[in-house]
PDB file of C-alpha atoms and ligand atoms in Angstrom:
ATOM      1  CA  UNK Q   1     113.191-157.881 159.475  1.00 48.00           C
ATOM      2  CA  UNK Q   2     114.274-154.638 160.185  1.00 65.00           C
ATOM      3  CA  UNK Q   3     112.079-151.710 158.440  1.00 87.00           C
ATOM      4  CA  UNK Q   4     114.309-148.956 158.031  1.00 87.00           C
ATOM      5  CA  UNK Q   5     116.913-148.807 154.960  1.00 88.00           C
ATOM      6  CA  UNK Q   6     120.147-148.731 155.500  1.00 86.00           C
ATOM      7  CA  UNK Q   7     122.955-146.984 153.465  1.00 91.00           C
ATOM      8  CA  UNK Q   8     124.984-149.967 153.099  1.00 91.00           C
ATOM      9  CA  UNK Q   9     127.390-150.171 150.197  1.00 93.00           C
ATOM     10  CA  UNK Q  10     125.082-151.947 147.921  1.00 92.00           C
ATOM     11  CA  UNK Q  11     122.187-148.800 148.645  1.00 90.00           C
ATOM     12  CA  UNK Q  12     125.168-145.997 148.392  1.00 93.00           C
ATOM     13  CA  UNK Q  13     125.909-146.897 145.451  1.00 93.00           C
ATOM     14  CA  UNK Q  14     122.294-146.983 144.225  1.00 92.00           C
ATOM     15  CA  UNK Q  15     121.547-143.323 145.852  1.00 93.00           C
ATOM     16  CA  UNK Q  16     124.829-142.206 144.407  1.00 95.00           C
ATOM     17  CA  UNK Q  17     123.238-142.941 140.530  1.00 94.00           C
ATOM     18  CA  UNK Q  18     120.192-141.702 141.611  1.00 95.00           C
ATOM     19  CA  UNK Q  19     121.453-138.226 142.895  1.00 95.00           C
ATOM     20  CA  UNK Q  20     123.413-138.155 139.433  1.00 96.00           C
ATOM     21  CA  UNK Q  21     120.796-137.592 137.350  1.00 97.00           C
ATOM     22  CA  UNK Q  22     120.221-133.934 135.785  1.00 98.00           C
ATOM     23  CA  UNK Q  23     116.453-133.985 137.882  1.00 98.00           C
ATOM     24  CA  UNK Q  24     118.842-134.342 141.349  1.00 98.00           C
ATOM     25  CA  UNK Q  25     121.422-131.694 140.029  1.00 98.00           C
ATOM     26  CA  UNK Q  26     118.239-129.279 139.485  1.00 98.00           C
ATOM     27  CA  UNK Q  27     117.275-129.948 142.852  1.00 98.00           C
ATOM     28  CA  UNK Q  28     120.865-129.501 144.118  1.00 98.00           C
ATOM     29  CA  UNK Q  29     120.799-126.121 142.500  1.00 98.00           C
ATOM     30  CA  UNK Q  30     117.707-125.239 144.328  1.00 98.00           C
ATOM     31  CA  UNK Q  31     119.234-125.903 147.322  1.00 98.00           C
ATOM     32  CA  UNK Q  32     122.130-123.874 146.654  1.00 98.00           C
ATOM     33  CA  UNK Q  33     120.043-120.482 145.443  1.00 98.00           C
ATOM     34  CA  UNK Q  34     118.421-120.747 149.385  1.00 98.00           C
ATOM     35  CA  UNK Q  35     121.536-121.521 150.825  1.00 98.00           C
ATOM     36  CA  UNK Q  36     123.446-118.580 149.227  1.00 98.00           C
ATOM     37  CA  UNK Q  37     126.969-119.481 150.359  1.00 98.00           C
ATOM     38  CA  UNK Q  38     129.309-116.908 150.642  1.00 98.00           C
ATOM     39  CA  UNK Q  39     132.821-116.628 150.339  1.00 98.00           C
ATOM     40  CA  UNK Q  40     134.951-117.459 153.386  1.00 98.00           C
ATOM     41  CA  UNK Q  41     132.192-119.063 154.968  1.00 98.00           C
ATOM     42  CA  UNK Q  42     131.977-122.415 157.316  1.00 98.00           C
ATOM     43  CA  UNK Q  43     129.067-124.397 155.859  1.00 98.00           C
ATOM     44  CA  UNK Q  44     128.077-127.482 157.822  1.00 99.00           C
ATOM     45  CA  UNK Q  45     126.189-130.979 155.531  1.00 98.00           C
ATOM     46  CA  UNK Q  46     124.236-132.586 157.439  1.00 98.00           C
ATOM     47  CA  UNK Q  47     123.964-136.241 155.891  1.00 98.00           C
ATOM     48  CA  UNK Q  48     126.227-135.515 153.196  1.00 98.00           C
ATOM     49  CA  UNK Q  49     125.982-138.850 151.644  1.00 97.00           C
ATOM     50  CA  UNK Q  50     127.452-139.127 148.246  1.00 97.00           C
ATOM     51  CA  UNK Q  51     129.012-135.779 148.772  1.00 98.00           C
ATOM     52  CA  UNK Q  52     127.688-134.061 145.576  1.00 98.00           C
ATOM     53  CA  UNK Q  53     126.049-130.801 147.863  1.00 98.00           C
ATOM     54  CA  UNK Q  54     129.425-130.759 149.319  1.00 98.00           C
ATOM     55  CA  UNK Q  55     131.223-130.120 146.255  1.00 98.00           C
ATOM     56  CA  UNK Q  56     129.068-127.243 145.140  1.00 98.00           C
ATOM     57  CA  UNK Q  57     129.413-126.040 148.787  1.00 98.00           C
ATOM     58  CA  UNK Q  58     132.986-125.909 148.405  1.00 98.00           C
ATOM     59  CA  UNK Q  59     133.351-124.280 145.431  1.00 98.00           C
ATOM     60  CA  UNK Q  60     131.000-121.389 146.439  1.00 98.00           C
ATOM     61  CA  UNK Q  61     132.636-120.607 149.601  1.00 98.00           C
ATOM     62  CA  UNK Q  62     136.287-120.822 148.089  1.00 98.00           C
ATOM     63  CA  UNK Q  63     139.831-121.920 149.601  1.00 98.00           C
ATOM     64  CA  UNK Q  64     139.442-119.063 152.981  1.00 98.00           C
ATOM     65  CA  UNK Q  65     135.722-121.208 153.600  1.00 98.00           C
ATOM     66  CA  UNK Q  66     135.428-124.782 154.606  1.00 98.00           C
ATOM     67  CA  UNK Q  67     132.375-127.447 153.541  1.00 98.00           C
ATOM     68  CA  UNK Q  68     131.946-130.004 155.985  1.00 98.00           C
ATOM     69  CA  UNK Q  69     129.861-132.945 155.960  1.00 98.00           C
ATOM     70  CA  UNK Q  70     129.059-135.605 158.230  1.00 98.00           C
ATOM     71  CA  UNK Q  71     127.173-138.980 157.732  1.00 98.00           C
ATOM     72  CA  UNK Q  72     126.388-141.742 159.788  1.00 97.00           C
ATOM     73  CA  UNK Q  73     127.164-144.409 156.483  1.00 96.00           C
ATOM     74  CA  UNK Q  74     130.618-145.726 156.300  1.00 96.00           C
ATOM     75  CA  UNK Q  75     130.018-146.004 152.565  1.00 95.00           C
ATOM     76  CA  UNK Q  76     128.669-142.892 152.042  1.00 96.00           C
ATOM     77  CA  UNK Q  77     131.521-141.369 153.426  1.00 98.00           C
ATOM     78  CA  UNK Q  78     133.825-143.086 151.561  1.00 97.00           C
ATOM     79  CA  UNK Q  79     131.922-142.283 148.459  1.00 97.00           C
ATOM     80  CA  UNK Q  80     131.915-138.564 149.381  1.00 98.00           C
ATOM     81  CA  UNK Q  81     135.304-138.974 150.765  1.00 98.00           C
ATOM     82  CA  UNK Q  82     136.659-140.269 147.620  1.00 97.00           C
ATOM     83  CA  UNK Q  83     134.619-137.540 145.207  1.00 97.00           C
ATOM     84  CA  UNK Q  84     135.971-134.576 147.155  1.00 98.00           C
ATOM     85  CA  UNK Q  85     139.253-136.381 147.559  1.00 98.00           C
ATOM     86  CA  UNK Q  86     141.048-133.214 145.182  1.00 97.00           C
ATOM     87  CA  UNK Q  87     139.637-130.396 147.492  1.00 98.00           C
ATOM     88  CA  UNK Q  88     141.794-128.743 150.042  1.00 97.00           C
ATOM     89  CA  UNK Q  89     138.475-127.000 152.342  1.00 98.00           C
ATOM     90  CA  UNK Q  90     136.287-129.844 152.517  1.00 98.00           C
ATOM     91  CA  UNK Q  91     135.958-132.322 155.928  1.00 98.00           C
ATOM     92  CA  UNK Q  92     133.973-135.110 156.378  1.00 98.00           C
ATOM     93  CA  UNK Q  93     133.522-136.864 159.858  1.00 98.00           C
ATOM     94  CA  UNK Q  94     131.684-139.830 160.655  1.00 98.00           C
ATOM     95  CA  UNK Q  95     128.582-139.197 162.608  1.00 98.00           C
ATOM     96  CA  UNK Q  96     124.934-139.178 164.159  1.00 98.00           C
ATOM     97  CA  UNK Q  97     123.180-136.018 163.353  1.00 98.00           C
ATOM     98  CA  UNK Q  98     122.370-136.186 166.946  1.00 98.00           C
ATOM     99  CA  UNK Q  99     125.360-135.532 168.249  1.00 98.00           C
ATOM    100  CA  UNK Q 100     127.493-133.474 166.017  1.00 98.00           C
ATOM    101  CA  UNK Q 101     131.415-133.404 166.698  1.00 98.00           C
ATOM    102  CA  UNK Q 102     131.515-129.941 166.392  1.00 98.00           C
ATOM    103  CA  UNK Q 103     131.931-126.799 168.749  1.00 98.00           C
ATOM    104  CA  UNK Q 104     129.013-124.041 169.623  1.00 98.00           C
ATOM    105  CA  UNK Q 105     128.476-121.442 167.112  1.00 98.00           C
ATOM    106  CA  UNK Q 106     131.135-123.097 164.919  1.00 98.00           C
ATOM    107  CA  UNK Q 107     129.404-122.921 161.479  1.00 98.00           C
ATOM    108  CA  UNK Q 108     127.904-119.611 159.554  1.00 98.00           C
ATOM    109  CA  UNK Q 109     125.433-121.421 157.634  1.00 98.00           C
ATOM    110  CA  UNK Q 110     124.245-125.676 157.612  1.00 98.00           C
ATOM    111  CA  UNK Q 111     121.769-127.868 155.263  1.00 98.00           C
ATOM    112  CA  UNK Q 112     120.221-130.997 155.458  1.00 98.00           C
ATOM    113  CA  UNK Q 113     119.059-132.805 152.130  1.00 98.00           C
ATOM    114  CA  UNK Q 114     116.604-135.836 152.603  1.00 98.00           C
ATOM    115  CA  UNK Q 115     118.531-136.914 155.936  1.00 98.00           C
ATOM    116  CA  UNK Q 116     116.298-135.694 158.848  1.00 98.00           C
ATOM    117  CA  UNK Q 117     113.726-138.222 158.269  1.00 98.00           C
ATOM    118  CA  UNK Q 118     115.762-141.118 158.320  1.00 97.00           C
ATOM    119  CA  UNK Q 119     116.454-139.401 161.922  1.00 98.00           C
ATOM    120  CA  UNK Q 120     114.330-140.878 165.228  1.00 97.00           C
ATOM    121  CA  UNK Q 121     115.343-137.688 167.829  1.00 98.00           C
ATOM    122  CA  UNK Q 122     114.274-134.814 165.869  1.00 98.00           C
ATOM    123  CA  UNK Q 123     114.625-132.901 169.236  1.00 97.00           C
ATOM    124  CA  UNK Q 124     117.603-133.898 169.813  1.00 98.00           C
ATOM    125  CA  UNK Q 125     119.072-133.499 165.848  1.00 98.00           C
ATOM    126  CA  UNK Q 126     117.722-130.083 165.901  1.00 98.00           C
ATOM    127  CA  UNK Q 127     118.655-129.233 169.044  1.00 98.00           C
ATOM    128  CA  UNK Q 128     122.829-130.007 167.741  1.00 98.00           C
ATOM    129  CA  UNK Q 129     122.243-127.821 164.477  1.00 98.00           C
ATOM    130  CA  UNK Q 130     121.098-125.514 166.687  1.00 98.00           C
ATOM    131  CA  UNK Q 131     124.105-125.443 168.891  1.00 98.00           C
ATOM    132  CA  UNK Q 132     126.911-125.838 165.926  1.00 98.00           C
ATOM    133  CA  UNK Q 133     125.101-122.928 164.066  1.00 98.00           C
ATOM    134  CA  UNK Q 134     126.176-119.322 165.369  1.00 97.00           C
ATOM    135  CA  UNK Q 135     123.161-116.688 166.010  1.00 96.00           C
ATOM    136  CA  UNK Q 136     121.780-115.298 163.302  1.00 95.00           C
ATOM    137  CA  UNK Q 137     122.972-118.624 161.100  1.00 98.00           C
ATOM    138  CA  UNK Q 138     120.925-119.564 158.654  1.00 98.00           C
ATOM    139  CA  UNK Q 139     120.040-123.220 157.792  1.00 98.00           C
ATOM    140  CA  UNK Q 140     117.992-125.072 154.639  1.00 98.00           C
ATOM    141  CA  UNK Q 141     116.500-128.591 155.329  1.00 98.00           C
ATOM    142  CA  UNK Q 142     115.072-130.259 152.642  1.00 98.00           C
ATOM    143  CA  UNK Q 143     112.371-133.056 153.279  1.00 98.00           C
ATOM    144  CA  UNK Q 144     109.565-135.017 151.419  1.00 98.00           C
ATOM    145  CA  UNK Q 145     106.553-136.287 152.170  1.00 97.00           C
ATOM    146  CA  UNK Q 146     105.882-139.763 150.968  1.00 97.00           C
ATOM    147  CA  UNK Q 147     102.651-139.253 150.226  1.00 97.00           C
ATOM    148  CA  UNK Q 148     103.584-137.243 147.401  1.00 98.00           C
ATOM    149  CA  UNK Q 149     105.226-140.029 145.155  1.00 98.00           C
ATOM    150  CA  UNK Q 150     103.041-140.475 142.253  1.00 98.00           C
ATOM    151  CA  UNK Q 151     103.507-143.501 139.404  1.00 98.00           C
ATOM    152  CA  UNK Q 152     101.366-143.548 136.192  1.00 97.00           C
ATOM    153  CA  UNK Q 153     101.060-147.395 136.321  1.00 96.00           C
ATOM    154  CA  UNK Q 154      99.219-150.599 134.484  1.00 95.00           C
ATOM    155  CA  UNK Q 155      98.636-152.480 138.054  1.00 96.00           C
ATOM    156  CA  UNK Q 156      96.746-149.557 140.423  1.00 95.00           C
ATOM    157  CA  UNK Q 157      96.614-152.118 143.139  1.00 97.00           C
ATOM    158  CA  UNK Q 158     100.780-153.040 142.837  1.00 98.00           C
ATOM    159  CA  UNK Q 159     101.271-149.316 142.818  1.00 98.00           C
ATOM    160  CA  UNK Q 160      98.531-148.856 146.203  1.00 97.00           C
ATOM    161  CA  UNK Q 161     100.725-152.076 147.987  1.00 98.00           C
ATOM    162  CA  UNK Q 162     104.183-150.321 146.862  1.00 98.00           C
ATOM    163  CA  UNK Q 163     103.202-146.834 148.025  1.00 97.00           C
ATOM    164  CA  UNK Q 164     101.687-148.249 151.351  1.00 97.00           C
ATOM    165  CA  UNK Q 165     105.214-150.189 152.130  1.00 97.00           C
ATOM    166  CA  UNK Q 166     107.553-147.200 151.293  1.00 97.00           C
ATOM    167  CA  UNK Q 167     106.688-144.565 154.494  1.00 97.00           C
ATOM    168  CA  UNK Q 168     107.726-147.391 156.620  1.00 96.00           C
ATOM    169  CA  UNK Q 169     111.404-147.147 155.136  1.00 97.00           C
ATOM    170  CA  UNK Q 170     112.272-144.245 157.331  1.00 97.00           C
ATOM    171  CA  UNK Q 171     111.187-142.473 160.767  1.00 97.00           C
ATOM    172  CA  UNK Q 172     109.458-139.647 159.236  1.00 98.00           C
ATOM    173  CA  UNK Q 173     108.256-140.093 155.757  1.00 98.00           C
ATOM    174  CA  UNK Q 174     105.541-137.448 155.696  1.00 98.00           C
ATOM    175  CA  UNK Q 175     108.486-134.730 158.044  1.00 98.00           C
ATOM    176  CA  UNK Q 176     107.258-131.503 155.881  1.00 98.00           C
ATOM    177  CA  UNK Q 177     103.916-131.223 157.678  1.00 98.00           C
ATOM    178  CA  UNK Q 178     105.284-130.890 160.846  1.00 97.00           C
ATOM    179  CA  UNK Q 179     109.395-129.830 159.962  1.00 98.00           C
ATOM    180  CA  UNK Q 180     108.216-125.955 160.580  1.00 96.00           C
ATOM    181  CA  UNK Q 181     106.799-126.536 163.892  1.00 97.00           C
ATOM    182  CA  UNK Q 182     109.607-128.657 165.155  1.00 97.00           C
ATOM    183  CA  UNK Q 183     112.205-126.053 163.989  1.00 97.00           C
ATOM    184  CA  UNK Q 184     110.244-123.789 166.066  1.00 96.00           C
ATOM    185  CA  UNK Q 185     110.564-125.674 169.021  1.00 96.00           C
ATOM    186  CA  UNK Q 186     114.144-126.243 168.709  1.00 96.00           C
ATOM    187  CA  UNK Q 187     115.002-122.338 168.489  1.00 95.00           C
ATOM    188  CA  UNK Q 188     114.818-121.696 165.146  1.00 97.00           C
ATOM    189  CA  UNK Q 189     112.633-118.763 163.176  1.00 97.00           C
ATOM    190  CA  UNK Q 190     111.624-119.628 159.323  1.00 96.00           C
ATOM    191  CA  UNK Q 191     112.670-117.314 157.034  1.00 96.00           C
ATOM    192  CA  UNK Q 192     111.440-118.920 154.073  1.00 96.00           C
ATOM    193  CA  UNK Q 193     109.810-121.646 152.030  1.00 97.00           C
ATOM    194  CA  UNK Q 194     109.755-123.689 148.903  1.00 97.00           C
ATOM    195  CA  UNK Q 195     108.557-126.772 147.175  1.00 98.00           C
ATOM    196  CA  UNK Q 196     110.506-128.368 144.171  1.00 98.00           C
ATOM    197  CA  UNK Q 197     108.933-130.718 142.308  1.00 98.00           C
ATOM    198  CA  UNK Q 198     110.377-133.227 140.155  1.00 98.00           C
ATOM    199  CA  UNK Q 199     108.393-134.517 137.308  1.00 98.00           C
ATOM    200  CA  UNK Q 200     109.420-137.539 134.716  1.00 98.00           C
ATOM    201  CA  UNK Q 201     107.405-137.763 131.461  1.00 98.00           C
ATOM    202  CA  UNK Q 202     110.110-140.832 130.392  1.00 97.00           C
ATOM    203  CA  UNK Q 203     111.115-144.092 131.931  1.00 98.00           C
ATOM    204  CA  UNK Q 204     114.958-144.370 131.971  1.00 96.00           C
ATOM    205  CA  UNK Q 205     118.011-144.172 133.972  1.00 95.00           C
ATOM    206  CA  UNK Q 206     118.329-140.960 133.048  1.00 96.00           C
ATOM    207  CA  UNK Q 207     115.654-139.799 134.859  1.00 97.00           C
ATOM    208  CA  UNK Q 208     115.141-139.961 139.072  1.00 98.00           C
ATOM    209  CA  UNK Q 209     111.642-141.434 138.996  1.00 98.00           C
ATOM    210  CA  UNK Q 210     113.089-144.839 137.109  1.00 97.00           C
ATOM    211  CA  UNK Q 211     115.656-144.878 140.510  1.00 97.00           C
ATOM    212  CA  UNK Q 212     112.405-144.513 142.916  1.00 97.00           C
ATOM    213  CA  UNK Q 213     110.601-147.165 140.799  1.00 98.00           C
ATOM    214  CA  UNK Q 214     113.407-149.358 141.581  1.00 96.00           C
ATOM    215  CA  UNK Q 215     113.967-148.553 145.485  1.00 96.00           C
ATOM    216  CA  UNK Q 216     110.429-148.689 146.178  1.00 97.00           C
ATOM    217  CA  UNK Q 217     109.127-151.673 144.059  1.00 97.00           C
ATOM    218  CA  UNK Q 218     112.120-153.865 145.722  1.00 96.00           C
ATOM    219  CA  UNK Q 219     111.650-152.209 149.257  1.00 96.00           C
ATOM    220  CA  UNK Q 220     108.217-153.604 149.109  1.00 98.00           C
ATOM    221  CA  UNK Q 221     109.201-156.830 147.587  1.00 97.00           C
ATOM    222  CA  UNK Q 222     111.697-156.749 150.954  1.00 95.00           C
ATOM    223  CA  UNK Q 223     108.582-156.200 153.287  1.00 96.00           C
ATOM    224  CA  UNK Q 224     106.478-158.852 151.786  1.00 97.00           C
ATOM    225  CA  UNK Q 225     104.127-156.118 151.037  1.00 97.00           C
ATOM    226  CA  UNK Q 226     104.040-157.526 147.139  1.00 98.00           C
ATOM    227  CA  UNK Q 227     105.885-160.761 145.556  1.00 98.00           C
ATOM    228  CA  UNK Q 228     109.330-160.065 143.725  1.00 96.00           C
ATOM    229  CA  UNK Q 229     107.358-160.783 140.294  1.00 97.00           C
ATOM    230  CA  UNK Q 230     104.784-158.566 141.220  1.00 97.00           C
ATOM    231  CA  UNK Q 231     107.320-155.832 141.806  1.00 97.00           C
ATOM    232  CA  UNK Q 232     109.201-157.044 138.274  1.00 97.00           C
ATOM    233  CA  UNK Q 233     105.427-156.721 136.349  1.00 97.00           C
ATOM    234  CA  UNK Q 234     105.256-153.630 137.630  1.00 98.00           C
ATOM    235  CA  UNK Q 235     108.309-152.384 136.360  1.00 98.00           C
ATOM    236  CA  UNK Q 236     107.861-153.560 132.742  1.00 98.00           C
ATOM    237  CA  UNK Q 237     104.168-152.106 132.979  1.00 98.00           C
ATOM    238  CA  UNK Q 238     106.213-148.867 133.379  1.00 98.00           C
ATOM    239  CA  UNK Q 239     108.263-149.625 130.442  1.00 98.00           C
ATOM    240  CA  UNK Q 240     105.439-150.330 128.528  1.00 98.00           C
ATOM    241  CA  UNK Q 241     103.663-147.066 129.705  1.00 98.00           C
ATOM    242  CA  UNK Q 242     107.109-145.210 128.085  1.00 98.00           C
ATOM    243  CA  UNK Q 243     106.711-146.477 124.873  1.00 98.00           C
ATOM    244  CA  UNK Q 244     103.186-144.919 124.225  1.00 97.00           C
ATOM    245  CA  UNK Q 245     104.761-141.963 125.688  1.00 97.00           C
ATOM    246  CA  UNK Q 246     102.376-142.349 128.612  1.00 98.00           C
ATOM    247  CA  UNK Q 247     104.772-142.632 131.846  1.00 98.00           C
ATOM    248  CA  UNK Q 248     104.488-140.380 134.488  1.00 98.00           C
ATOM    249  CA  UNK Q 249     106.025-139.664 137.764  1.00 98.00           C
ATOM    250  CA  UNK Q 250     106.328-136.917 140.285  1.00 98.00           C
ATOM    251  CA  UNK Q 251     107.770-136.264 143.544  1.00 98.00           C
ATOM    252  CA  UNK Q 252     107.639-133.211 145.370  1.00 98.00           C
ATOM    253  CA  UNK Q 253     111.150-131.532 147.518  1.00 98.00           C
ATOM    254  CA  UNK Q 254     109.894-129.107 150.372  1.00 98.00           C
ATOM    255  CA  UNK Q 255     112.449-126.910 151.412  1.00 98.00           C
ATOM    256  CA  UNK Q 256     112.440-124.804 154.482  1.00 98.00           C
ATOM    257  CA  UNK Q 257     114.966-121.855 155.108  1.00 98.00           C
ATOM    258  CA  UNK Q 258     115.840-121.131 158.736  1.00 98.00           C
ATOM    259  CA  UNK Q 259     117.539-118.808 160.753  1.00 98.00           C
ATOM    260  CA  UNK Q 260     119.271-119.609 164.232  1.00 96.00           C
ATOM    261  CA  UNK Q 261     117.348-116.958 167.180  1.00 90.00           C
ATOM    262  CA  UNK Q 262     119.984-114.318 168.101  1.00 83.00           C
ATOM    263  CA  UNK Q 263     119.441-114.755 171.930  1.00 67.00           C
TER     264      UNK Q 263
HETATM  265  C1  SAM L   1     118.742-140.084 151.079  1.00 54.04           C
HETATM  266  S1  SAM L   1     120.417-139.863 151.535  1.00 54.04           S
HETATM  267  C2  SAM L   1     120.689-138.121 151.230  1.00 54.04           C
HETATM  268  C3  SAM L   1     122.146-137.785 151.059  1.00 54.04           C
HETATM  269  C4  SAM L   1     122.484-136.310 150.804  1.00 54.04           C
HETATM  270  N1  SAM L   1     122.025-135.435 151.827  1.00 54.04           N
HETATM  271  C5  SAM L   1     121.957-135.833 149.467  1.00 54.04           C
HETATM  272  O1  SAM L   1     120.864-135.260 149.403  1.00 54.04           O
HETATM  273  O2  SAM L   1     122.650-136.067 148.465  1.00 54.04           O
HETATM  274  C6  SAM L   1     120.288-139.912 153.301  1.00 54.04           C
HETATM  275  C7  SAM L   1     121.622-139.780 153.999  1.00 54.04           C
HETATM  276  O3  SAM L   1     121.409-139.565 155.396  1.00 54.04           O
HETATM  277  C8  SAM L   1     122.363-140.307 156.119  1.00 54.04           C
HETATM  278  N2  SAM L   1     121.862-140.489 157.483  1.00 54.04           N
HETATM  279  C9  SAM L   1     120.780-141.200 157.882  1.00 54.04           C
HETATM  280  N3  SAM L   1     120.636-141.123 159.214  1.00 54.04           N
HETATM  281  C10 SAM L   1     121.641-140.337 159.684  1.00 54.04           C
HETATM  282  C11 SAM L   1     122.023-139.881 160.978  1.00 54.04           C
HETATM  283  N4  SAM L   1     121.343-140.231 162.071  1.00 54.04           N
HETATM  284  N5  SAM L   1     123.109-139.090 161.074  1.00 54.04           N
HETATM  285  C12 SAM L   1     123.814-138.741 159.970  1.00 54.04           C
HETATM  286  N6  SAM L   1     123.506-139.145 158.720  1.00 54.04           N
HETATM  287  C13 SAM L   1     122.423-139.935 158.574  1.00 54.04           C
HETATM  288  C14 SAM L   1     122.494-141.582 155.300  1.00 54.04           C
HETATM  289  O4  SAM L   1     123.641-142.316 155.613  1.00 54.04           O
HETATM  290  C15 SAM L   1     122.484-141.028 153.892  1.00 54.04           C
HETATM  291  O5  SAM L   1     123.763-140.680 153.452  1.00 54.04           O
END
């Protein structure tokens, strides 16, 4: 069985609720105070998915600028394709962040939100924001490190089994420790840092730790790492936790603000 998840339509749709929630839309706003758009501006998505970035993109850099996006996940796309569907300076290709249909110094400014580490090449990934980017560009990449995820639970050894399984979801799940070194490597100069953290006191929909409950209690059910009941238990020991007011997650977003070398 293969490890990695896939955005498939089932998962889009899933990430798209998830990224709806006021935490994500905090986090989105984050994003956008580093990335500063400007007016006019080309701004490149990397792994746009749902296409909510892209949105905010293109209404900071106005009818003269253009927000593109590319993704790799048909559904995605269409997702993002069909939320942007009313705005006249927003593209979205279909693509691998590895090889990005774009031309050399084509874009002013890029980000990448919780995309790189679904990414195998990093070398190569960087290597094609690097190129699309013009000198001086400036780029945010937002990552997290799995080892950050914390549950307030009932069932400490569920919660051990779930967090074990979920770094093996994606290529890089602890990227932050090493994203400024690689970025170095790949002719880039950091101009700035910042964690976000996301903290959940309640368990609802409302909220983006009841999504990661979900994705990472059935992820692990997937892997075998705990049985479907287990992950179910689990879940209502959460619920249970909310009613005596004593849930609690956290997640921390580590964002890193980079500038393209001049020569
Ligand atoms: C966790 S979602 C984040 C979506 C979006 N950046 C956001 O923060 O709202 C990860 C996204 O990365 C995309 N992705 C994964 N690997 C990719 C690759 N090699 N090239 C382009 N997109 C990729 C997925 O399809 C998915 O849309």
């Amino acid at each position: 069985m293969s490890e990695a998840i896939e955005f498939d339509e089932k998962e889009a749709a899933e990430t798209e609720r998830s990224y709806l929630t006021p935490d994500i839309a905090a986090t989105r706003a984050v994003v956008m105070e580093l990335l500063a758009p400007g007016p006019g501006e080309r701004v490149l998505d990397v792994g746009s998915g749902p296409g909510m970035l892209l949105r905010d993109i293109a209404g900071a850099v106005g009818p003269s600028g253009l927000a593109a996006g590319l993704d790799i996940s048909e559904s995605m796309l269409a997702i993002a394709r069909h939320r942007c569907r009313d705005l006249g300076n927003v593209e979205i290709m279909a693509g691998d962040a590895t090889a990005l249909p774009w031309p050399d110094a084509h874009f002013d400014r890029a980000v990448s939100t919780q995309v790189y580490e679904y990414v195998s090449d990093l070398g190569l990934a960087f290597a094609e924001l690097n190129r699309v980017l013009k000198p001086g560009g400036r780029a945010v990449i937002m990552a997290t490190d799995a080892d950050t995820i914390l549950f307030n639970s009932t069932n400490d050894a569920t919660t051990s089994r779930i967090r074990e399984a979920w770094p093996r979801h994606c290529a890089h799940p602890f990227l932050p420790r090493e994203l400024g070194r690689l970025l170095g490597e790949s002719g880039f100069e950091l101009v700035g840092r910042k964690a976000h953290v996301i903290v959940n006191h309640e368990f609802n929909r409302e909220n983006f730790g009841w999504h990661v409950a979900r994705a990472m209690s059935v992820y692990a059910a997937k892997q075998g790492a705990i049985a479907k009941e287990d992950g179910m238990a689990w879940i209502a020991g959460l619920r249970e936790l909310d009613a005596t007011g004593a849930f609690f997650f956290s997640v921390n977003r580590y964002l890193f603000l980079t500038q393209k070398c001049q020569s």
